[in-house]
Structure formats: structure tokens, C-alpha cells
Short mmCIF file of C-alpha atoms and ligand atoms in Angstrom, two decimals:
data_model
loop_
_atom_site.label_atom_id
_atom_site.label_comp_id
_atom_site.label_asym_id
_atom_site.label_seq_id
_atom_site.Cartn_x
_atom_site.Cartn_y
_atom_site.Cartn_z
CA MET A 1 99.29 139.25 99.16
CA ALA A 2 99.76 136.94 102.14
CA VAL A 3 101.05 139.31 105.05
CA VAL A 4 103.52 136.41 106.13
CA ALA A 5 105.77 137.94 103.82
CA GLU A 6 107.36 140.55 105.15
CA GLU A 7 110.40 140.26 106.76
CA MET A 8 111.35 140.73 110.98
CA PRO A 9 114.13 140.08 110.92
CA LEU A 10 115.58 138.56 114.24
CA SER A 11 117.23 141.91 114.75
CA GLU A 12 114.26 143.47 115.77
CA VAL A 13 113.85 141.86 118.73
CA ASP A 14 114.80 143.35 122.11
CA GLY A 15 117.45 141.55 123.45
CA MET A 16 118.78 140.61 120.66
CA GLU A 17 122.46 140.23 120.49
CA GLU A 18 124.75 139.46 117.19
CA ARG A 19 125.85 136.32 119.09
CA THR A 20 122.18 134.77 119.39
CA GLU A 21 121.30 136.08 116.27
CA HIS A 22 124.08 134.52 114.59
CA LYS A 23 123.47 131.08 115.98
CA LEU A 24 119.72 131.11 114.87
CA LEU A 25 120.45 132.01 111.80
CA GLY A 26 122.54 129.25 111.76
CA SER A 27 119.64 126.75 112.86
CA GLY A 28 117.46 127.91 110.10
CA ILE A 29 115.21 130.21 112.52
CA GLY A 30 115.35 133.41 110.35
CA SER A 31 112.93 135.83 111.36
CA ALA A 32 110.82 137.35 115.22
CA PHE A 33 108.07 134.67 113.18
CA GLU A 34 110.28 131.56 113.28
CA LEU A 35 111.47 132.66 116.64
CA ALA A 36 107.93 133.10 118.09
CA SER A 37 106.43 130.16 117.49
CA SER A 38 110.30 127.69 118.03
CA MET A 39 109.59 125.43 121.85
CA PRO A 40 112.38 126.83 125.30
CA ASP A 41 113.45 123.72 124.63
CA GLU A 42 115.22 124.35 121.59
CA ILE A 43 115.76 127.27 121.85
CA LEU A 44 118.05 126.54 124.84
CA GLU A 45 120.23 123.88 122.05
CA VAL A 46 119.99 126.45 119.85
CA VAL A 47 121.61 129.16 121.86
CA GLY A 48 122.85 127.56 125.07
CA GLY A 49 123.06 129.51 128.30
CA ASP A 50 119.66 129.18 130.29
CA ALA A 51 116.43 128.42 129.67
CA ARG A 52 115.32 131.71 131.50
CA ASN A 53 116.93 133.39 128.78
CA ALA A 54 115.50 131.37 125.83
CA ALA A 55 112.03 131.89 127.27
CA LEU A 56 111.61 135.21 127.16
CA LEU A 57 114.06 135.57 123.71
CA ILE A 58 111.12 133.69 122.83
CA ALA A 59 108.62 136.59 124.50
CA ASN A 60 110.71 139.19 123.00
CA ALA A 61 109.49 137.73 119.55
CA ARG A 62 106.33 137.68 120.18
CA SER A 63 106.41 141.33 121.54
CA ARG A 64 108.19 142.11 118.35
CA LEU A 65 104.51 140.17 116.69
CA VAL A 66 102.95 142.32 118.52
CA LYS A 67 103.99 145.78 118.16
CA GLY A 68 103.49 144.74 114.15
CA GLY A 69 100.43 143.91 114.81
CA ARG A 70 100.72 140.59 113.92
CA LEU A 71 99.23 139.14 117.27
CA VAL A 72 97.73 140.04 120.41
CA GLY A 73 99.03 140.86 122.91
CA GLU A 74 98.72 140.25 126.95
CA PHE A 75 95.88 141.41 128.81
CA ALA A 76 94.53 142.90 125.14
CA THR A 77 90.55 143.98 125.90
CA ALA A 78 87.81 142.01 123.73
CA SER A 79 87.57 144.52 121.44
CA GLU A 80 91.25 144.21 119.73
CA VAL A 81 90.69 140.08 120.04
CA ALA A 82 87.83 140.46 117.93
CA LYS A 83 89.78 143.49 115.56
CA SER A 84 92.09 140.54 114.88
CA LYS A 85 89.71 138.01 114.42
CA GLU A 86 88.76 140.57 111.51
CA ARG A 87 92.34 139.04 109.96
CA VAL A 88 90.59 135.49 109.99
CA GLY A 89 90.51 134.19 106.57
CA PHE A 90 88.61 130.71 105.30
CA CYS A 91 90.23 128.21 102.57
CA SER A 92 87.52 126.57 101.10
CA THR A 93 87.03 122.91 100.91
CA GLY A 94 86.06 122.71 97.96
CA SER A 95 81.75 122.22 99.72
CA ALA A 96 79.98 125.23 99.85
CA SER A 97 77.61 122.95 102.64
CA LEU A 98 80.70 121.97 103.91
CA ASP A 99 82.72 125.01 104.76
CA GLY A 100 78.99 125.78 105.86
CA LEU A 101 79.75 123.54 108.24
CA LEU A 102 83.34 125.35 108.67
CA GLY A 103 81.88 129.14 109.77
CA GLY A 104 83.56 129.73 106.04
CA GLY A 105 86.37 126.99 105.85
CA VAL A 106 89.38 126.18 107.11
CA GLU A 107 90.28 128.68 109.39
CA THR A 108 92.95 130.37 109.83
CA GLY A 109 95.29 131.27 112.80
CA SER A 110 92.76 127.18 114.13
CA ILE A 111 93.15 123.76 113.31
CA THR A 112 90.88 121.68 111.79
CA GLU A 113 91.28 118.07 112.50
CA PHE A 114 89.70 115.56 110.10
CA PHE A 115 88.39 111.54 111.00
CA GLY A 116 87.26 109.03 109.46
CA ALA A 117 87.37 105.92 108.41
CA PHE A 118 89.09 104.86 105.84
CA GLY A 119 87.52 105.76 102.33
CA SER A 120 85.21 109.08 103.98
CA GLY A 121 87.49 111.66 102.45
CA LYS A 122 90.02 112.87 104.38
CA SER A 123 93.10 112.91 101.58
CA GLN A 124 89.92 114.15 99.33
CA ILE A 125 89.50 117.64 101.15
CA CYS A 126 93.67 117.69 102.11
CA HIS A 127 94.03 117.89 97.90
CA THR A 128 91.09 120.11 97.19
CA ALA A 129 91.42 122.85 99.76
CA SER A 130 95.74 122.89 98.64
CA ALA A 131 94.03 123.16 94.82
CA LEU A 132 91.95 125.96 95.82
CA CYS A 133 94.30 127.97 98.77
CA HIS A 134 95.65 130.01 95.70
CA LEU A 135 93.19 131.59 94.94
CA PRO A 136 91.70 135.10 96.62
CA PRO A 137 89.86 135.25 98.24
CA LYS A 138 86.73 136.45 97.33
CA GLU A 139 87.26 132.63 94.87
CA GLY A 140 87.71 130.41 98.52
CA GLY A 141 91.33 130.90 98.40
CA LEU A 142 93.43 132.51 100.72
CA GLY A 143 96.08 133.97 97.99
CA GLY A 144 98.59 132.13 99.38
CA ARG A 145 100.60 128.87 98.35
CA ALA A 146 99.23 124.94 100.22
CA ILE A 147 101.90 123.06 102.04
CA TYR A 148 101.21 119.55 101.99
CA VAL A 149 102.95 116.80 104.32
CA ASP A 150 102.21 113.70 103.03
CA THR A 151 102.84 110.59 106.29
CA GLU A 152 100.99 107.87 104.24
CA GLY A 153 102.64 108.22 100.82
CA THR A 154 98.74 109.22 99.09
CA PHE A 155 99.50 113.09 97.74
CA ARG A 156 98.66 112.43 93.87
CA VAL A 157 99.13 114.84 91.46
CA ASN A 158 96.90 113.56 88.94
CA ARG A 159 93.85 113.28 91.37
CA LEU A 160 94.97 117.35 91.19
CA GLY A 161 95.61 118.15 88.28
CA GLU A 162 92.14 116.19 87.61
CA ILE A 163 90.36 118.51 90.12
CA VAL A 164 91.56 121.77 88.96
CA ARG A 165 90.47 121.06 85.38
CA SER A 166 86.93 120.24 86.39
CA ARG A 167 87.20 123.90 88.27
CA GLY A 168 87.81 125.52 85.51
CA ILE A 169 91.79 126.29 86.67
CA ASP A 170 95.06 126.80 85.63
CA LYS A 171 96.59 124.01 86.34
CA ASP A 172 100.38 124.75 85.81
CA GLU A 173 99.33 127.99 88.59
CA ALA A 174 97.76 125.83 90.80
CA LEU A 175 100.73 122.45 90.49
CA ASP A 176 103.69 125.14 91.12
CA SER A 177 101.59 127.27 94.43
CA ILE A 178 101.51 123.56 96.47
CA LEU A 179 104.75 121.96 98.40
CA TYR A 180 104.63 118.65 98.79
CA CYS A 181 106.41 117.26 101.70
CA ARG A 182 106.27 113.38 102.54
CA ALA A 183 107.46 112.40 106.09
CA PHE A 184 108.99 109.34 106.53
CA ASN A 185 108.33 108.56 110.08
CA VAL A 186 107.99 109.71 113.20
CA PRO A 187 111.70 112.07 114.05
CA HIS A 188 111.35 113.11 109.70
CA LEU A 189 108.11 114.60 110.87
CA GLU A 190 108.91 116.02 113.91
CA ALA A 191 112.36 117.73 111.06
CA VAL A 192 109.26 118.49 109.42
CA VAL A 193 107.17 120.56 111.41
CA ARG A 194 109.94 122.19 113.46
CA SER A 195 111.22 123.43 109.87
CA LEU A 196 107.37 124.35 108.81
CA GLY A 197 107.29 127.89 109.70
CA GLY A 198 111.23 129.35 107.95
CA HIS A 199 109.29 127.38 104.29
CA VAL A 200 105.97 128.99 105.59
CA ARG A 201 107.45 132.34 105.33
CA LYS A 202 110.10 132.79 102.44
CA ASN A 203 106.88 130.61 99.83
CA ASP A 204 104.03 132.36 101.38
CA ALA A 205 102.56 129.79 102.51
CA ARG A 206 98.82 130.05 103.98
CA LEU A 207 97.86 126.63 104.45
CA VAL A 208 99.82 123.47 105.92
CA VAL A 209 98.20 120.08 105.29
CA VAL A 210 99.68 116.80 107.35
CA ASP A 211 97.77 114.22 106.40
CA SER A 212 97.60 112.02 109.06
CA VAL A 213 99.57 113.28 112.12
CA ILE A 214 98.26 109.91 113.44
CA ASN A 215 99.55 107.05 111.54
CA LEU A 216 103.49 107.00 111.77
CA PHE A 217 102.81 107.38 115.61
CA ARG A 218 100.49 103.71 115.43
CA SER A 219 103.21 101.99 113.70
CA GLU A 220 106.46 103.81 115.28
CA PHE A 221 104.85 103.12 118.71
CA ILE A 222 103.87 100.09 119.76
CA GLY A 223 103.00 98.48 122.97
CA ARG A 224 101.58 100.01 126.39
CA GLU A 225 104.39 100.96 127.58
CA THR A 226 105.95 104.06 124.85
CA LEU A 227 102.08 105.77 125.21
CA ALA A 228 103.52 107.88 127.41
CA GLU A 229 106.07 108.68 125.13
CA ARG A 230 104.00 108.94 121.74
CA GLN A 231 101.28 111.03 123.34
CA GLN A 232 104.26 113.55 124.49
CA ARG A 233 105.80 113.25 120.80
CA LEU A 234 102.79 113.87 119.97
CA ASN A 235 101.22 116.96 121.69
CA ILE A 236 104.69 118.65 121.34
CA LEU A 237 103.80 118.97 117.17
CA MET A 238 100.49 119.40 118.06
CA HIS A 239 101.78 123.03 120.02
CA ARG A 240 103.96 123.53 117.48
CA LEU A 241 100.97 123.00 114.35
CA HIS A 242 99.19 125.58 116.87
CA ASN A 243 101.98 127.89 116.96
CA LEU A 244 102.61 127.82 113.49
CA ALA A 245 98.70 129.12 112.96
CA GLU A 246 98.91 131.64 114.92
CA VAL A 247 102.31 133.38 114.71
CA TYR A 248 101.78 133.44 110.88
CA GLY A 249 97.66 133.42 110.49
CA ILE A 250 97.39 130.34 108.28
CA ALA A 251 95.29 127.91 108.35
CA VAL A 252 96.93 123.28 109.23
CA ILE A 253 94.21 120.84 108.73
CA ILE A 254 95.19 117.47 110.43
CA THR A 255 93.53 114.05 109.51
CA ASN A 256 93.16 111.42 111.76
CA GLN A 257 92.45 107.94 111.59
CA VAL A 258 89.95 106.40 113.46
CA GLN A 259 89.76 102.99 115.46
CA SER A 260 86.77 101.07 116.59
CA SER A 261 85.59 101.06 120.50
CA PRO A 262 83.85 97.57 120.79
CA ASN A 263 82.26 99.18 124.17
CA THR A 264 79.50 101.27 122.19
CA LEU A 265 75.73 99.68 122.13
CA PHE A 266 74.73 101.57 120.29
CA GLY A 267 74.87 104.71 117.53
CA ASP A 268 78.96 104.66 115.57
CA PRO A 269 81.66 101.90 117.08
CA THR A 270 84.14 104.72 116.44
CA ARG A 271 86.68 107.40 117.80
CA PRO A 272 89.34 109.42 117.01
CA THR A 273 92.76 108.13 117.32
CA GLY A 274 95.25 109.68 119.74
CA GLY A 275 93.52 109.99 123.12
CA HIS A 276 93.46 113.02 124.91
CA VAL A 277 96.51 114.85 123.50
CA LEU A 278 94.19 115.63 120.10
CA GLY A 279 91.28 115.91 121.15
CA HIS A 280 92.24 119.22 123.23
CA SER A 281 94.57 120.15 120.44
CA SER A 282 92.55 120.96 117.92
CA THR A 283 90.65 123.30 117.30
CA TYR A 284 87.71 121.85 115.27
CA ARG A 285 87.29 118.21 115.03
CA VAL A 286 85.04 116.91 112.10
CA TYR A 287 83.65 114.24 111.72
CA LEU A 288 83.32 112.12 108.02
CA ARG A 289 81.36 109.52 107.40
CA ARG A 290 79.81 107.81 103.87
CA SER A 291 76.20 107.90 103.52
CA GLY A 292 75.60 105.43 100.05
CA ASP A 293 77.48 107.72 97.99
CA GLU A 294 77.78 111.16 99.97
CA ARG A 295 79.14 111.77 102.93
CA VAL A 296 78.11 113.31 106.17
CA ALA A 297 80.37 115.86 108.14
CA ALA A 298 79.92 116.37 111.41
CA MET A 299 81.35 119.17 114.11
CA VAL A 300 82.15 117.92 117.19
CA ASP A 301 84.02 119.91 118.46
CA SER A 302 84.51 123.20 118.37
CA PRO A 303 84.64 126.47 121.04
CA HIS A 304 81.73 127.98 118.87
CA HIS A 305 79.68 126.13 116.47
CA PRO A 306 76.88 124.23 117.49
CA TYR A 307 76.94 120.21 116.96
CA SER A 308 75.78 120.32 113.59
CA GLU A 309 76.15 118.18 109.92
CA ALA A 310 76.20 118.66 107.11
CA ARG A 311 76.61 116.34 103.50
CA PHE A 312 78.74 116.79 100.80
CA THR A 313 80.68 114.96 97.79
CA VAL A 314 83.28 113.67 95.84
CA THR A 315 83.37 113.98 92.30
CA ASP A 316 86.42 114.95 89.99
CA ALA A 317 85.81 118.65 90.93
CA GLY A 318 86.85 116.58 94.42
CA VAL A 319 84.84 117.97 96.64
CA SER A 320 81.68 119.05 95.81
CA ASP A 321 77.76 119.84 96.85
CA THR A 322 75.28 116.60 96.35
CA LYS A 323 73.13 117.55 93.48
CA LYS A 324 71.10 118.24 96.36
CA GLU A 325 72.97 121.06 98.82
CA ARG A 326 73.64 122.74 94.97
CA GLY A 327 70.28 122.73 94.30
CA ARG A 328 68.94 125.04 97.03
P1 LIG B 1 92.42 106.76 104.29
O1 LIG B 1 92.52 106.42 105.75
O2 LIG B 1 92.53 105.94 103.63
O3 LIG B 1 93.42 107.58 103.92
P2 LIG B 1 90.66 108.71 103.13
O4 LIG B 1 89.35 109.64 104.12
O5 LIG B 1 91.69 109.23 103.24
O6 LIG B 1 91.30 107.06 103.75
P3 LIG B 1 90.12 109.38 100.76
O7 LIG B 1 91.39 109.19 100.14
O8 LIG B 1 89.60 110.82 101.34
O9 LIG B 1 90.13 108.18 101.50
O10 LIG B 1 88.84 109.18 99.62
C1 LIG B 1 89.19 107.64 99.12
C2 LIG B 1 87.49 107.76 98.46
O11 LIG B 1 87.33 109.16 97.12
C3 LIG B 1 87.74 106.52 96.91
O12 LIG B 1 86.91 105.70 97.73
C4 LIG B 1 86.46 107.16 96.36
O13 LIG B 1 85.59 107.22 97.26
C5 LIG B 1 86.82 109.09 95.96
N1 LIG B 1 87.16 109.48 94.98
C6 LIG B 1 88.40 109.38 94.54
N2 LIG B 1 88.83 110.30 93.42
C7 LIG B 1 87.55 110.28 93.27
C8 LIG B 1 86.27 110.09 91.94
N3 LIG B 1 87.31 111.49 90.72
N4 LIG B 1 85.34 110.49 91.75
C9 LIG B 1 84.54 110.00 92.68
N5 LIG B 1 85.04 109.99 93.71
C10 LIG B 1 86.53 109.89 94.67
MG1 LIG B 2 93.47 108.93 102.54
#
């Protein structure tokens, strides 16, 4: 079962005073995992004192995880990094072809971003991966729960039921393994993301979905003068998701919308929203578009995949392979 379930109490973090531990516990930071994935500002707010002390606490929590073999330490050898990669797992999207594009599925320790127009299949991927996540690795899952953060109100239990029924997966088991959270506005989303670590640990979650990461920001920050603040807050949110993926060794899926760029003369005149902040903070970026009855996924940004495309379809079973792909 998931490694995140093992406890690493705050008391095991070097330099942890009882008073500090008490304050951290009171604010929902219950283990070295939560402390290691926190941002210095929020620790400063909780424990007081100076910024250096807050940063040191986080660094010590990370060291504890390094000691426990959960994180790679500073200046690790490439062989040590390679060894840590052996722990990487993949959650299936439901389509072998799309999983192939991703190098095996949605990877743990990373953020995978799916962006595309309305109806391109972003939420279908989120639903299907969430439905499969609890399965053992040999069946395409990560053997743990999924946490689904929905900012658009498009999460559908009926759809999950249909997906698992079509795949012959036990419905109760699948539905019990998905935790749902509706985020209503940006401050709420920020609070939800801040609290995710504790939920991941307590529930043995191996996948976090944020569908979508951008729409609340788009509707609440209107006008050019709000752009700088929007980008800064989005940046912090993405940073937290990154920490979460790395520290807990979980997979993170985010979805993003597209905006048209009228200057494009050739090709598809759409690009992802969120500007550089999203562009730089997702590990993998996958562009989805419709092509007749099928969907095309393109890996547009990855530290190690070449540009490539895959076809998939959406059926009662959720994201699936096209007949042609199945026949291969
Ligand atoms: P948005 O930007 O609006 O959130 P999205 O990319 O999340 O869009 P999805 O909700 O993933 O879009 O895709 C919706 C599409 O999925 C529908 O238009 C339909 O084509 C397809 N779909 C949904 N359910 C089924 C089903 N049971 N069988 C076949 N196709 C389905
Ligand atoms: Mg959607």
C-alpha cells in the first residue's frame, strides 16, 4: 500500500521544540511531510519568530524525509537520483495510447497538465484516472485514493459509476476511494490546496486532481491591473502542488483552458491560459483537441519526451483507446 501512510511525526524533526510542535499541530501541520511541503511564509505565520527559523524548520523536515528515504538529498549522485526514480508510479488515464504518450500514465512526483477547448476531454481524463487510481499497479492504478478538487462543478458521480461499471470494477470500492472537494472561489481553493497534504497522508491518496486550476482566477481577477497579483497567487498555488507531488510522491493532474490567439496565421489558434506561470510549473503539458469522434493528445512540453501525439476516444468506459489503437 501507499508509502505516504507511514507517520513521520513532527517530534522527529531536528530542532523541533514542544511549543513549536504544538502550534504546528494546531494549524493542521501534523507530520514532517506537511512541514516539508509548506511555504516559509505560512510556517512563519504559525510559529512566529523570524523567517530564517521558519525556513530552517522546513529544511529540517526535508532532511527527515531524506533520512527516511522519501526524498533525494541535496547534491545526491545521479545514481541516487536514478534509484529514487525506481519508486515512480503511473496512474492510467484509461487509454493505453494516451498512457504511452505519457511514458506509462500520469506520473507520481510530477504535475501533468491537460489543456484544451470545451469538451476536449479534460474532465473525462480526470474522472477516469480517479476511478482507476485505487487499483493495484498491474491493473493501471496506484493502489491508493484519489482526491478530486472541482472548481467548475462538473464532477459527476453518475459518470464515475458508468466508467467503473463498463470496466467491471467494483463500484462501491471505487467510489469509496475518491474524495471530492468543491472549491468555490480563489481564497477557498488556496485554503484547500494548503490543507491537501494532511488529507493525502491520512487517506493514503496517490493522486490529486484539480479541475480546473485556472477558471476561478480568470473569473475573479478581471482587468489588466489585477494580472500581477493573479499570476503571483497562481504561482504560489502551483508551487504548493509541486511540493505536494514531490514530498508525498503522488501524481497531480491539473486542467487548464485555452484562449484564442488571433495572431496565429497557421495551425491551431489556441494556446493555454495562465501564461508563463503555468507553462513553467507543470512538468508535462498535454494539449487535447477533438478530431471527428476521436481526440488527439499532444505532448507539447516535457523535460524528456519528444513532441508526439496519441489518439484516444471517450466512451461509457471513460477515456479509452480507439478501435484502431485497440487493434494494434
Ligand atoms: P470543459 O472545458 O468544458 O470543462 P472538458 O475538456 O473538461 O471541457 P469533458 O467534460 O472532458 O470536456 O468532455 C465532455 C465530452 O465528453 C462530451 O462532449 C462528450 O463528447 C464526451 N462524453 C461524455 N460522456 C460520454 C459518454 N458516456 N460516452 C461518450 N462520450 C462521452
Ligand atoms: Mg471540464
